[in-house]
Coordinates of N, CA and C in Angstrom, one line a residue:
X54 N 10.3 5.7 -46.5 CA 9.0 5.1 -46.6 C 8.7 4.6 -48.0
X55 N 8.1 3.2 -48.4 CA 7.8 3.4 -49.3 C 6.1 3.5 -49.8
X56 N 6.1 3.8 -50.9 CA 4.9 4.3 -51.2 C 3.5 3.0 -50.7
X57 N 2.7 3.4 -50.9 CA 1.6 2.3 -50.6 C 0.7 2.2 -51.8
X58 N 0.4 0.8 -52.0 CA -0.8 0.6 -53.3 C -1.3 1.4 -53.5
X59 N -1.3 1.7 -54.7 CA -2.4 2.8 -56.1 C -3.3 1.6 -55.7
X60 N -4.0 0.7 -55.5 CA -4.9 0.2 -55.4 C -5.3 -1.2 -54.4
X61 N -6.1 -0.4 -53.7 CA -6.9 -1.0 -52.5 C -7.9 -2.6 -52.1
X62 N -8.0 -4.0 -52.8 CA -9.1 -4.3 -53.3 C -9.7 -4.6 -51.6
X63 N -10.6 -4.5 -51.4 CA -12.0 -5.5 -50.3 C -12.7 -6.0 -50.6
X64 N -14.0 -6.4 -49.9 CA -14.7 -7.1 -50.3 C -15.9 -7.0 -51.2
X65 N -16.3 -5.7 -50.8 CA -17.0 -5.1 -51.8 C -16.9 -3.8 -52.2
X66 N -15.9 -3.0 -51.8 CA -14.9 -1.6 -52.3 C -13.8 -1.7 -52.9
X67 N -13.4 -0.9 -53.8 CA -11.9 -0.7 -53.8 C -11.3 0.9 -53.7
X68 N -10.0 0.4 -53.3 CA -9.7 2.4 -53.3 C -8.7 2.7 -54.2
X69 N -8.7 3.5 -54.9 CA -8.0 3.8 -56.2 C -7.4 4.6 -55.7
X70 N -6.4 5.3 -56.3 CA -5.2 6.7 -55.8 C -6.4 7.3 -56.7
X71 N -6.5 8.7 -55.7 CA -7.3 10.0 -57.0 C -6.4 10.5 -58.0
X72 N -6.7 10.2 -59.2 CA -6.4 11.1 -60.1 C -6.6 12.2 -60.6
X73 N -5.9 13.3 -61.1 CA -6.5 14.4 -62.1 C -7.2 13.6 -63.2
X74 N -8.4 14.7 -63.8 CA -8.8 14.3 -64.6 C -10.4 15.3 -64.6
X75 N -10.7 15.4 -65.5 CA -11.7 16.4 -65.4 C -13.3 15.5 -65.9
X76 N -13.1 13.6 -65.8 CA -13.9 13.1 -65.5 C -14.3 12.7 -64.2
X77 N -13.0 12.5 -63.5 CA -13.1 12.2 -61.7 C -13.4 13.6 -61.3
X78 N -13.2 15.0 -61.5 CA -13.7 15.8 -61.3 C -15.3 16.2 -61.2
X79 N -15.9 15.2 -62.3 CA -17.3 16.2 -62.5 C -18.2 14.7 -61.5
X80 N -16.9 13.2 -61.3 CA -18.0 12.6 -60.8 C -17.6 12.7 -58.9
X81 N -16.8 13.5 -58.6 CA -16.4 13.9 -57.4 C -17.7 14.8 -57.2
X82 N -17.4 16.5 -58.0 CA -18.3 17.8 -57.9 C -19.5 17.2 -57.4
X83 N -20.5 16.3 -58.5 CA -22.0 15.9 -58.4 C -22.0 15.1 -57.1
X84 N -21.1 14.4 -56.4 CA -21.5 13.7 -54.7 C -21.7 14.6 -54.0
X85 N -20.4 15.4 -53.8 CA -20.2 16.7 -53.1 C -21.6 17.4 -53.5
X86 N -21.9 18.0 -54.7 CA -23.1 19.1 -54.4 C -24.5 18.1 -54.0
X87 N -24.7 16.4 -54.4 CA -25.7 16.4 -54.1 C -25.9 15.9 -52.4
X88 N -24.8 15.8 -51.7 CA -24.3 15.9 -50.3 C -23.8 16.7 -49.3
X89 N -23.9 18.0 -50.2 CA -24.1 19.5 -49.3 C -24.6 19.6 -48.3
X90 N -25.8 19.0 -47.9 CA -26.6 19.2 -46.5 C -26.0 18.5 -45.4
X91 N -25.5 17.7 -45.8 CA -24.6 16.3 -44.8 C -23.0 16.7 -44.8
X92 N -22.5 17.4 -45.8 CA -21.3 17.8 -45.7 C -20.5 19.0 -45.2
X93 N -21.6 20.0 -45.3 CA -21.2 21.7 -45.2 C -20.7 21.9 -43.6
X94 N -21.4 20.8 -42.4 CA -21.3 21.6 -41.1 C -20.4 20.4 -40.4
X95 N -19.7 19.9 -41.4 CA -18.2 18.8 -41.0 C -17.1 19.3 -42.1
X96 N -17.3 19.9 -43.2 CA -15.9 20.2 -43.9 C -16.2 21.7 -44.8
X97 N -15.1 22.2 -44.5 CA -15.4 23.6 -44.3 C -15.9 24.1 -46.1
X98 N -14.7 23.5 -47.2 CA -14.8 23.4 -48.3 C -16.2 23.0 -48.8
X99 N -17.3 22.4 -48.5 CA -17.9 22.0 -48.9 C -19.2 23.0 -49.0
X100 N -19.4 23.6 -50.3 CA -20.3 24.8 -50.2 C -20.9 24.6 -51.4
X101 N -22.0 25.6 -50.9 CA -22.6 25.5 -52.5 C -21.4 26.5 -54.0
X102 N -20.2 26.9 -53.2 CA -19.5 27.5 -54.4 C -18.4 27.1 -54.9
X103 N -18.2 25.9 -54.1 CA -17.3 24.6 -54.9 C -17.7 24.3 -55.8
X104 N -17.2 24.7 -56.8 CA -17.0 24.0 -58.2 C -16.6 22.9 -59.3
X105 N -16.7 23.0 -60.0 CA -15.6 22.0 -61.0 C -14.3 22.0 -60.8
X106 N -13.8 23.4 -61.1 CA -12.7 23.8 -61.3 C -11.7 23.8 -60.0
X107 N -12.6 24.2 -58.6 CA -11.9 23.9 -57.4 C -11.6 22.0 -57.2
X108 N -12.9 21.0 -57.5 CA -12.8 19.8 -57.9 C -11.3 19.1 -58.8
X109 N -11.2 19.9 -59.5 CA -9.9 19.7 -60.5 C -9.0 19.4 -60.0
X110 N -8.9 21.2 -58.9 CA -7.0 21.8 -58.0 C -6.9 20.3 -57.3
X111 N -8.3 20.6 -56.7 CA -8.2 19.4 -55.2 C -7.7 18.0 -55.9
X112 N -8.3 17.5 -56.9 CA -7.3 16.3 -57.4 C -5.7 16.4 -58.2
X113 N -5.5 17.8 -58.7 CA -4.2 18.1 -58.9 C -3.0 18.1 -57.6
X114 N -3.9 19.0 -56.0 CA -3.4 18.9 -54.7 C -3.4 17.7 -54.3
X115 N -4.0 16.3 -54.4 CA -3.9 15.0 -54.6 C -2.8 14.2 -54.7
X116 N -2.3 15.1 -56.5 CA -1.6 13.5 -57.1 C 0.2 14.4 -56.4
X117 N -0.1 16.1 -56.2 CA 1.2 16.4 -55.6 C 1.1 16.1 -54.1
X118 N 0.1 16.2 -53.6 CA 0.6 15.5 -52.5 C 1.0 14.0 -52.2
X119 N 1.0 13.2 -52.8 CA 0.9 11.5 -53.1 C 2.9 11.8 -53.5
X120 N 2.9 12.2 -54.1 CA 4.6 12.2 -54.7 C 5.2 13.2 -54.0
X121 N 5.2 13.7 -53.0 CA 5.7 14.5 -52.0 C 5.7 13.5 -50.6
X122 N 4.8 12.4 -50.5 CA 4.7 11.3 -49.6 C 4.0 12.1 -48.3
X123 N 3.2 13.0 -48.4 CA 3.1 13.7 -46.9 C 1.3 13.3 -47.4
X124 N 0.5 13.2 -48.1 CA -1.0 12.8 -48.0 C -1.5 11.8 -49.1
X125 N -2.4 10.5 -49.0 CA -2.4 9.3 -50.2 C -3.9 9.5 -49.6
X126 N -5.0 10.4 -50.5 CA -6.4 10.1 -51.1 C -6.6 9.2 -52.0
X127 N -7.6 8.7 -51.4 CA -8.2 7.3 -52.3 C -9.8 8.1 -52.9
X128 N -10.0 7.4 -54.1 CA -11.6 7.6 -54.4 C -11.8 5.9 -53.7
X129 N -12.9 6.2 -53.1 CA -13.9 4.9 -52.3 C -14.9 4.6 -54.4
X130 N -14.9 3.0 -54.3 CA -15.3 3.1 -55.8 C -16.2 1.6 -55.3
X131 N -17.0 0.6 -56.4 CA -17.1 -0.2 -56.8 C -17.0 -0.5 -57.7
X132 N -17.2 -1.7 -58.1 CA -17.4 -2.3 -59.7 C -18.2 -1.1 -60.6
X133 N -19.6 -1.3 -59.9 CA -20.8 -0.3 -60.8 C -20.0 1.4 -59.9
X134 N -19.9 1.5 -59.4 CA -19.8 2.8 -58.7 C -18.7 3.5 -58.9
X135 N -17.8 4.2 -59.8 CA -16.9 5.0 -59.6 C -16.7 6.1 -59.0
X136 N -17.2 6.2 -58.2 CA -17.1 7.2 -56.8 C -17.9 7.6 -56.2
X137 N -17.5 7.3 -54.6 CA -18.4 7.1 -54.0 C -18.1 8.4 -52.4
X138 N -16.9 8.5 -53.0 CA -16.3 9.7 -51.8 C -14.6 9.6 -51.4
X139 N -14.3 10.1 -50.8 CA -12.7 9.7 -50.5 C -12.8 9.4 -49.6
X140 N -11.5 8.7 -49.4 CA -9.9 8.6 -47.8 C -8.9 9.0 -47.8
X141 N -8.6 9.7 -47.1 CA -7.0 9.7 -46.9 C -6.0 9.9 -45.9
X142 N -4.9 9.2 -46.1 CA -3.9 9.0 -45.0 C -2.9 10.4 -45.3
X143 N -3.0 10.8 -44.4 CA -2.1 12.1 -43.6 C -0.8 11.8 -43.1
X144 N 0.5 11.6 -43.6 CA 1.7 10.8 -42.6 C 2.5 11.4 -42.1
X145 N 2.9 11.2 -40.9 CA 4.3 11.8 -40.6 C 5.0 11.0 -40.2
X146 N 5.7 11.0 -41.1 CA 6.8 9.8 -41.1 C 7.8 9.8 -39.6
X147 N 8.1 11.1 -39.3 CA 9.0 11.0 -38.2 C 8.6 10.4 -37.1
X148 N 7.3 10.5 -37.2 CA 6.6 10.2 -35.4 C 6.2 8.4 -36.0
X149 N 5.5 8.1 -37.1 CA 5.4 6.7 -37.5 C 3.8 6.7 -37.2
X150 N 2.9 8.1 -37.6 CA 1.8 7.9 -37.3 C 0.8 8.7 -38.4
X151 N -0.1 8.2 -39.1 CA -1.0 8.6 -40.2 C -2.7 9.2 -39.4
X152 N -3.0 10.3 -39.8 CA -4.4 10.4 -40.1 C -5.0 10.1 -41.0
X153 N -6.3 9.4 -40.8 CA -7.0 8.9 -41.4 C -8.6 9.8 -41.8
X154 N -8.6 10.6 -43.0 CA -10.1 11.4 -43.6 C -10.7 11.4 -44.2
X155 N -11.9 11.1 -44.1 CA -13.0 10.2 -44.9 C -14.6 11.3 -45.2
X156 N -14.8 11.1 -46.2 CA -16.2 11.3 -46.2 C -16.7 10.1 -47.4
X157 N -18.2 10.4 -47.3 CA -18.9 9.7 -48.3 C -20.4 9.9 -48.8
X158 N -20.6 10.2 -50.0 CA -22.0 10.5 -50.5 C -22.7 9.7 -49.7
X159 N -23.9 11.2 -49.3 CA -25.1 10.7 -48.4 C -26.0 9.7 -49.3
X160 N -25.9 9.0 -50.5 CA -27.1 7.9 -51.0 C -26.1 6.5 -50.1
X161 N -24.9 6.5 -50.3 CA -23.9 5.5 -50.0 C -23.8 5.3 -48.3
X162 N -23.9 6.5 -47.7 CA -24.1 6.3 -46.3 C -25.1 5.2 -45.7
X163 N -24.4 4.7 -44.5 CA -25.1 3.4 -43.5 C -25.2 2.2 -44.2
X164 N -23.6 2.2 -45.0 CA -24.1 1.0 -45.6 C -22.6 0.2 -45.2
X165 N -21.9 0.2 -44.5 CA -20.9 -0.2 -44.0 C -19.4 -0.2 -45.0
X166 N -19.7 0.7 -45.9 CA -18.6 1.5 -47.2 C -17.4 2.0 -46.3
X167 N -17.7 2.9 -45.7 CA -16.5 3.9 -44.9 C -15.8 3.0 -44.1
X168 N -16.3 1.9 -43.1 CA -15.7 1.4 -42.3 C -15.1 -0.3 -42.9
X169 N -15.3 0.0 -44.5 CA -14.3 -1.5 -45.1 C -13.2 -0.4 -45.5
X170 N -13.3 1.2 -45.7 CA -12.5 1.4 -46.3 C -11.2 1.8 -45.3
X171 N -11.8 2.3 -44.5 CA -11.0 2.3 -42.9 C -9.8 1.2 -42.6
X172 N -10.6 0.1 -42.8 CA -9.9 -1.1 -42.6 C -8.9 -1.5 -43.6
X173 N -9.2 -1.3 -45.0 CA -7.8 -1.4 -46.2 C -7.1 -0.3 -45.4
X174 N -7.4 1.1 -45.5 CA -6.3 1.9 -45.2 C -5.8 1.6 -43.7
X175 N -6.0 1.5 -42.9 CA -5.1 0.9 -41.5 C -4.6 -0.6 -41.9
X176 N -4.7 -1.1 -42.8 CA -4.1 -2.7 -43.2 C -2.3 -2.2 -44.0
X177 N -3.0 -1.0 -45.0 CA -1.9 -0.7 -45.9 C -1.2 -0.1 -44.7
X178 N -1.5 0.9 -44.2 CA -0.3 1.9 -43.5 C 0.5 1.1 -42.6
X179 N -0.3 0.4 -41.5 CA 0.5 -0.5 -40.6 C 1.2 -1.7 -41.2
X180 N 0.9 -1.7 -42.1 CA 2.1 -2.7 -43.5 C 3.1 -2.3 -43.6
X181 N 3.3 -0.7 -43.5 CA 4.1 0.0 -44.3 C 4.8 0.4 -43.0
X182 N 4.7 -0.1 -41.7 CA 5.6 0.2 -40.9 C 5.2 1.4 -39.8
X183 N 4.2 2.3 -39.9 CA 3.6 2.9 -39.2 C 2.8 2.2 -37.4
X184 N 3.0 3.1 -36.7 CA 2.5 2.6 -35.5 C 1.2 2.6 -35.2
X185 N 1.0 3.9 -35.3 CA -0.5 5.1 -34.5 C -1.5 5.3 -35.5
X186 N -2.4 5.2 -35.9 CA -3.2 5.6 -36.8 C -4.0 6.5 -35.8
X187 N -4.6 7.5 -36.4 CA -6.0 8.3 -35.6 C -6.8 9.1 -36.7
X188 N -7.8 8.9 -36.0 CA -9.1 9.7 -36.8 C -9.4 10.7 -36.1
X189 N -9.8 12.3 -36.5 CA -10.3 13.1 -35.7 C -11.9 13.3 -36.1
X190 N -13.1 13.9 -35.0 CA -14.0 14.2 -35.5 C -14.6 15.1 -35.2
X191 N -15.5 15.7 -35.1 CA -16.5 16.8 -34.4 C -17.1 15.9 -33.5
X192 N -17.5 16.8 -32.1 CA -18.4 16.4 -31.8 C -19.5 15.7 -31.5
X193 N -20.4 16.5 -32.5 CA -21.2 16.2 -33.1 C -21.8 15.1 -34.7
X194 N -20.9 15.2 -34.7 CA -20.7 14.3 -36.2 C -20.8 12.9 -35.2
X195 N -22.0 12.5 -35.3 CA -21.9 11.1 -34.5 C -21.8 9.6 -36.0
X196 N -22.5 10.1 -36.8 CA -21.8 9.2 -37.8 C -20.5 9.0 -38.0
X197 N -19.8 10.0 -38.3 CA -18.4 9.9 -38.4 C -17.6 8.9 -37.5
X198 N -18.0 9.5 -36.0 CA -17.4 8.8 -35.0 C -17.6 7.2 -34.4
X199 N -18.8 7.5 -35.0 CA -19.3 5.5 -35.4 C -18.7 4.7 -35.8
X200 N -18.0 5.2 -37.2 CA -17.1 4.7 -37.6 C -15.7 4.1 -37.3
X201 N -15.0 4.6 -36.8 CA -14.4 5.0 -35.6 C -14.4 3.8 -34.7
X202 N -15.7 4.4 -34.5 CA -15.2 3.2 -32.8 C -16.1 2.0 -33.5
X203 N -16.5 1.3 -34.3 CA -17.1 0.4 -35.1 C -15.9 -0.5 -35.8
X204 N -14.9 0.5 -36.0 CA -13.7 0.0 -36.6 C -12.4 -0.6 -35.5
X205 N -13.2 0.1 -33.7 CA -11.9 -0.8 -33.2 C -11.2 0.6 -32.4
X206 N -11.3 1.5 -33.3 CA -10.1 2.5 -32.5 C -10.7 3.3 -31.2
X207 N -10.2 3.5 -30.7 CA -10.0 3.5 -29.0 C -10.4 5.4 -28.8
X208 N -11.3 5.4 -28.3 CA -11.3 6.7 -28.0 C -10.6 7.7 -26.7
X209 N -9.9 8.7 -27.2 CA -8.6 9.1 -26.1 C -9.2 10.2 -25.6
X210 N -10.2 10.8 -26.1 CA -10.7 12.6 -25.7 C -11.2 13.2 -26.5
X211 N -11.3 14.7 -26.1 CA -11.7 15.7 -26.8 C -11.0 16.7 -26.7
X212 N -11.0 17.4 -27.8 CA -10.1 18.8 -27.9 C -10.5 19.9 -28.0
X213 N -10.9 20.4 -27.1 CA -11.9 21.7 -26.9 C -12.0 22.7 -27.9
X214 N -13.1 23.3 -28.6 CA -12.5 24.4 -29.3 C -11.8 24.2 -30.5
X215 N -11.1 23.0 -30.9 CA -9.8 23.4 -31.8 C -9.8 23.1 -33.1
X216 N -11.7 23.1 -33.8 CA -11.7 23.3 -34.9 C -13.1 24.6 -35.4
X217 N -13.1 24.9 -36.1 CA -13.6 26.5 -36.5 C -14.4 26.1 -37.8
X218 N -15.7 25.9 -37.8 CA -16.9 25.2 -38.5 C -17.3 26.8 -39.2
X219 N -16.8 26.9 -40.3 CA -17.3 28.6 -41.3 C -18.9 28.3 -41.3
X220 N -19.4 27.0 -41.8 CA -20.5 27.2 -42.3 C -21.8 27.4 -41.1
X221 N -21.2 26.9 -39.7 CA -22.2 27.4 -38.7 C -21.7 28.3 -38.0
X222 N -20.3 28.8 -38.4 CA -19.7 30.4 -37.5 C -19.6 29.8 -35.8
X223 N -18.7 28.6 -35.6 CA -18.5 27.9 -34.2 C -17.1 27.4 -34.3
X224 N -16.8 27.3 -32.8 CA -15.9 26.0 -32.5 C -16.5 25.1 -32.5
X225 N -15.4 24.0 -32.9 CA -16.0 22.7 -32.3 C -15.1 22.1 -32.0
X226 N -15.7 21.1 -30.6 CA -14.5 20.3 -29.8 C -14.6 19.1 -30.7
X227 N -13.7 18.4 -30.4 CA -13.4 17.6 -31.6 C -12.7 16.2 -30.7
X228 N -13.3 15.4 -31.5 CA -13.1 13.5 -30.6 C -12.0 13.1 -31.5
X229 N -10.7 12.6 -30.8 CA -10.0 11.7 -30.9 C -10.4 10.6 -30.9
X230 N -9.6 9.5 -31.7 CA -9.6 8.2 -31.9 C -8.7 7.5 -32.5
X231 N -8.1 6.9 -31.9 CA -6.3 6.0 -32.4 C -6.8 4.5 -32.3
X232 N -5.6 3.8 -33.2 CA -5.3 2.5 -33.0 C -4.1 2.3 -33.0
X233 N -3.8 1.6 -32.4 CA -1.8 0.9 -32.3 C -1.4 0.3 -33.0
X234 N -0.4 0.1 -33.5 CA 0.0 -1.4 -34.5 C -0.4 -2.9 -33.7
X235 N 0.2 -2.4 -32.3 CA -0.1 -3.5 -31.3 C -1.9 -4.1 -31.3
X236 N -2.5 -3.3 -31.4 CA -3.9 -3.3 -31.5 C -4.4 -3.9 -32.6
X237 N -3.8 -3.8 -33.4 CA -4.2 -4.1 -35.0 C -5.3 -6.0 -35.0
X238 N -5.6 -6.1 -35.3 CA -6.8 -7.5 -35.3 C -6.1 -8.2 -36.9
X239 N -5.8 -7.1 -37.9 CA -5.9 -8.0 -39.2 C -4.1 -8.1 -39.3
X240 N -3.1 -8.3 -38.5 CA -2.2 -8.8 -38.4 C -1.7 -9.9 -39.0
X241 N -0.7 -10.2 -40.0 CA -0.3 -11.5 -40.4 C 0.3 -12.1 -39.3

C-alpha cells in the first residue's frame, strides 16, 4: 500500500497528518476540554482527566501509527483555524477496507466541516485502491450519523450491545454505515 497525502486540500478545510508537538497538543487538549459535554457519552477517552500529556502520547500514538500503515489521523484545520478536531482512517489492507473516525469541536459543529472532511478522506483511500469504507456510530449519536448518511454511505444495521460507553456505565448498539468503491460519486 502506499501511503496517502500528509495533506488533504478542499474547499474550505484541509487535513494535515497529526503531528507530535506540544503546540498541536495544547491546541487539540483546549477543543477536547471545551467539548467535554458533546464528547464524553460518544468517546470513552474524553474526560475531564485527559490532559496535556495524554494529548501528547495520543499524537506520539498517531505519527507511530501512520508509519506502521495500520491508522492515518488527520487534524481537520483552516486557513484561520488550526484545529478544529480530527479523522482517521483505520485500514486493513488484507480485506481492502478503511474505518473512517471523526469528531469535531462543538463551536465548529453544523457547519458542514466533518462531512467535506469525510469526503477528502473516502477520495484519498478509494484512490489508494481500497474498496469498503465504513463508519461506525452509537445509536444515539444522531449527529454523527448524519454525517454518514449526508455523505452517501448506505446504512447496513446495528450491532447490539457491542460498544461499552464508561462515561454513562451502558452498552450501546451501534449503526453501521459503508460505501463501495463502486458507489463512489467523486470518481475520475
Amino acid at each position: 500500500m502506499l501511503f496517502p497525502k500528509q495533506k488533504l486540500q478542499g474547499k474550505r478545510i484541509v487535513l494535515v497528518k497529526a503531528k507530535k508537538s506540544f503546540k498541536m497538543a495544547k491546541l487539540h487538549i483546549a477543543e477536547v476540554q471545551d467539548s467535554l459535554p458533546e464528547l464524553s457519552p460518544w468517546l470513552n477517552w474524553a474526560t475531564p482527566k485527559y490532559k496535556i500529556e495524554d494529548s501528547y502520547e495520543y499524537l506520539l500514538d498517531c505519527e507511530k501509527k501512520w508509519k506502521e500503515r495500520v491508522d492515518f489521523t488527520y487534524v481537520i484545520a483552516t486557513r484561520k483555524i488550526p484545529f478544529m478536531g480530527t479523522i482517521s482512517a483505520t485500514v486493513n489492507e488484507n480485506n481492502k477496507r478503511v474505518e473512517i473516525g471523526y469528531w469535531i469541536s462543538t463551536k465548529y459543529a453544523g457547519n458542514g466541516y466533518m462531512q467535506e472532511a469525510v469526503l477528502l478522506l473516502e477520495k484519498e483511500f478509494f484512490g489508494l485502491g481500497f474498496n469498503r469504507i465504513f463508519i461506525r456510530t452509537d445509536v444515539l449519536n444522531t449527529k454523527s450519523a448524519n454525517v454518514a448518511k449526508k455523505c452517501g454511505y448506505v446504512f447496513e444495521g446495528v450491532s447490539r450491545q457491542s460498544l461499552w460507553v464508561a462515561a454513562e456505565k451502558r452498552y450501546a448498539d451501534v449503526n453501521f454505515f459503508s460505501k463501495l468503491k463502486s458507489e463512489y460519486v467523486g470518481k475520475e
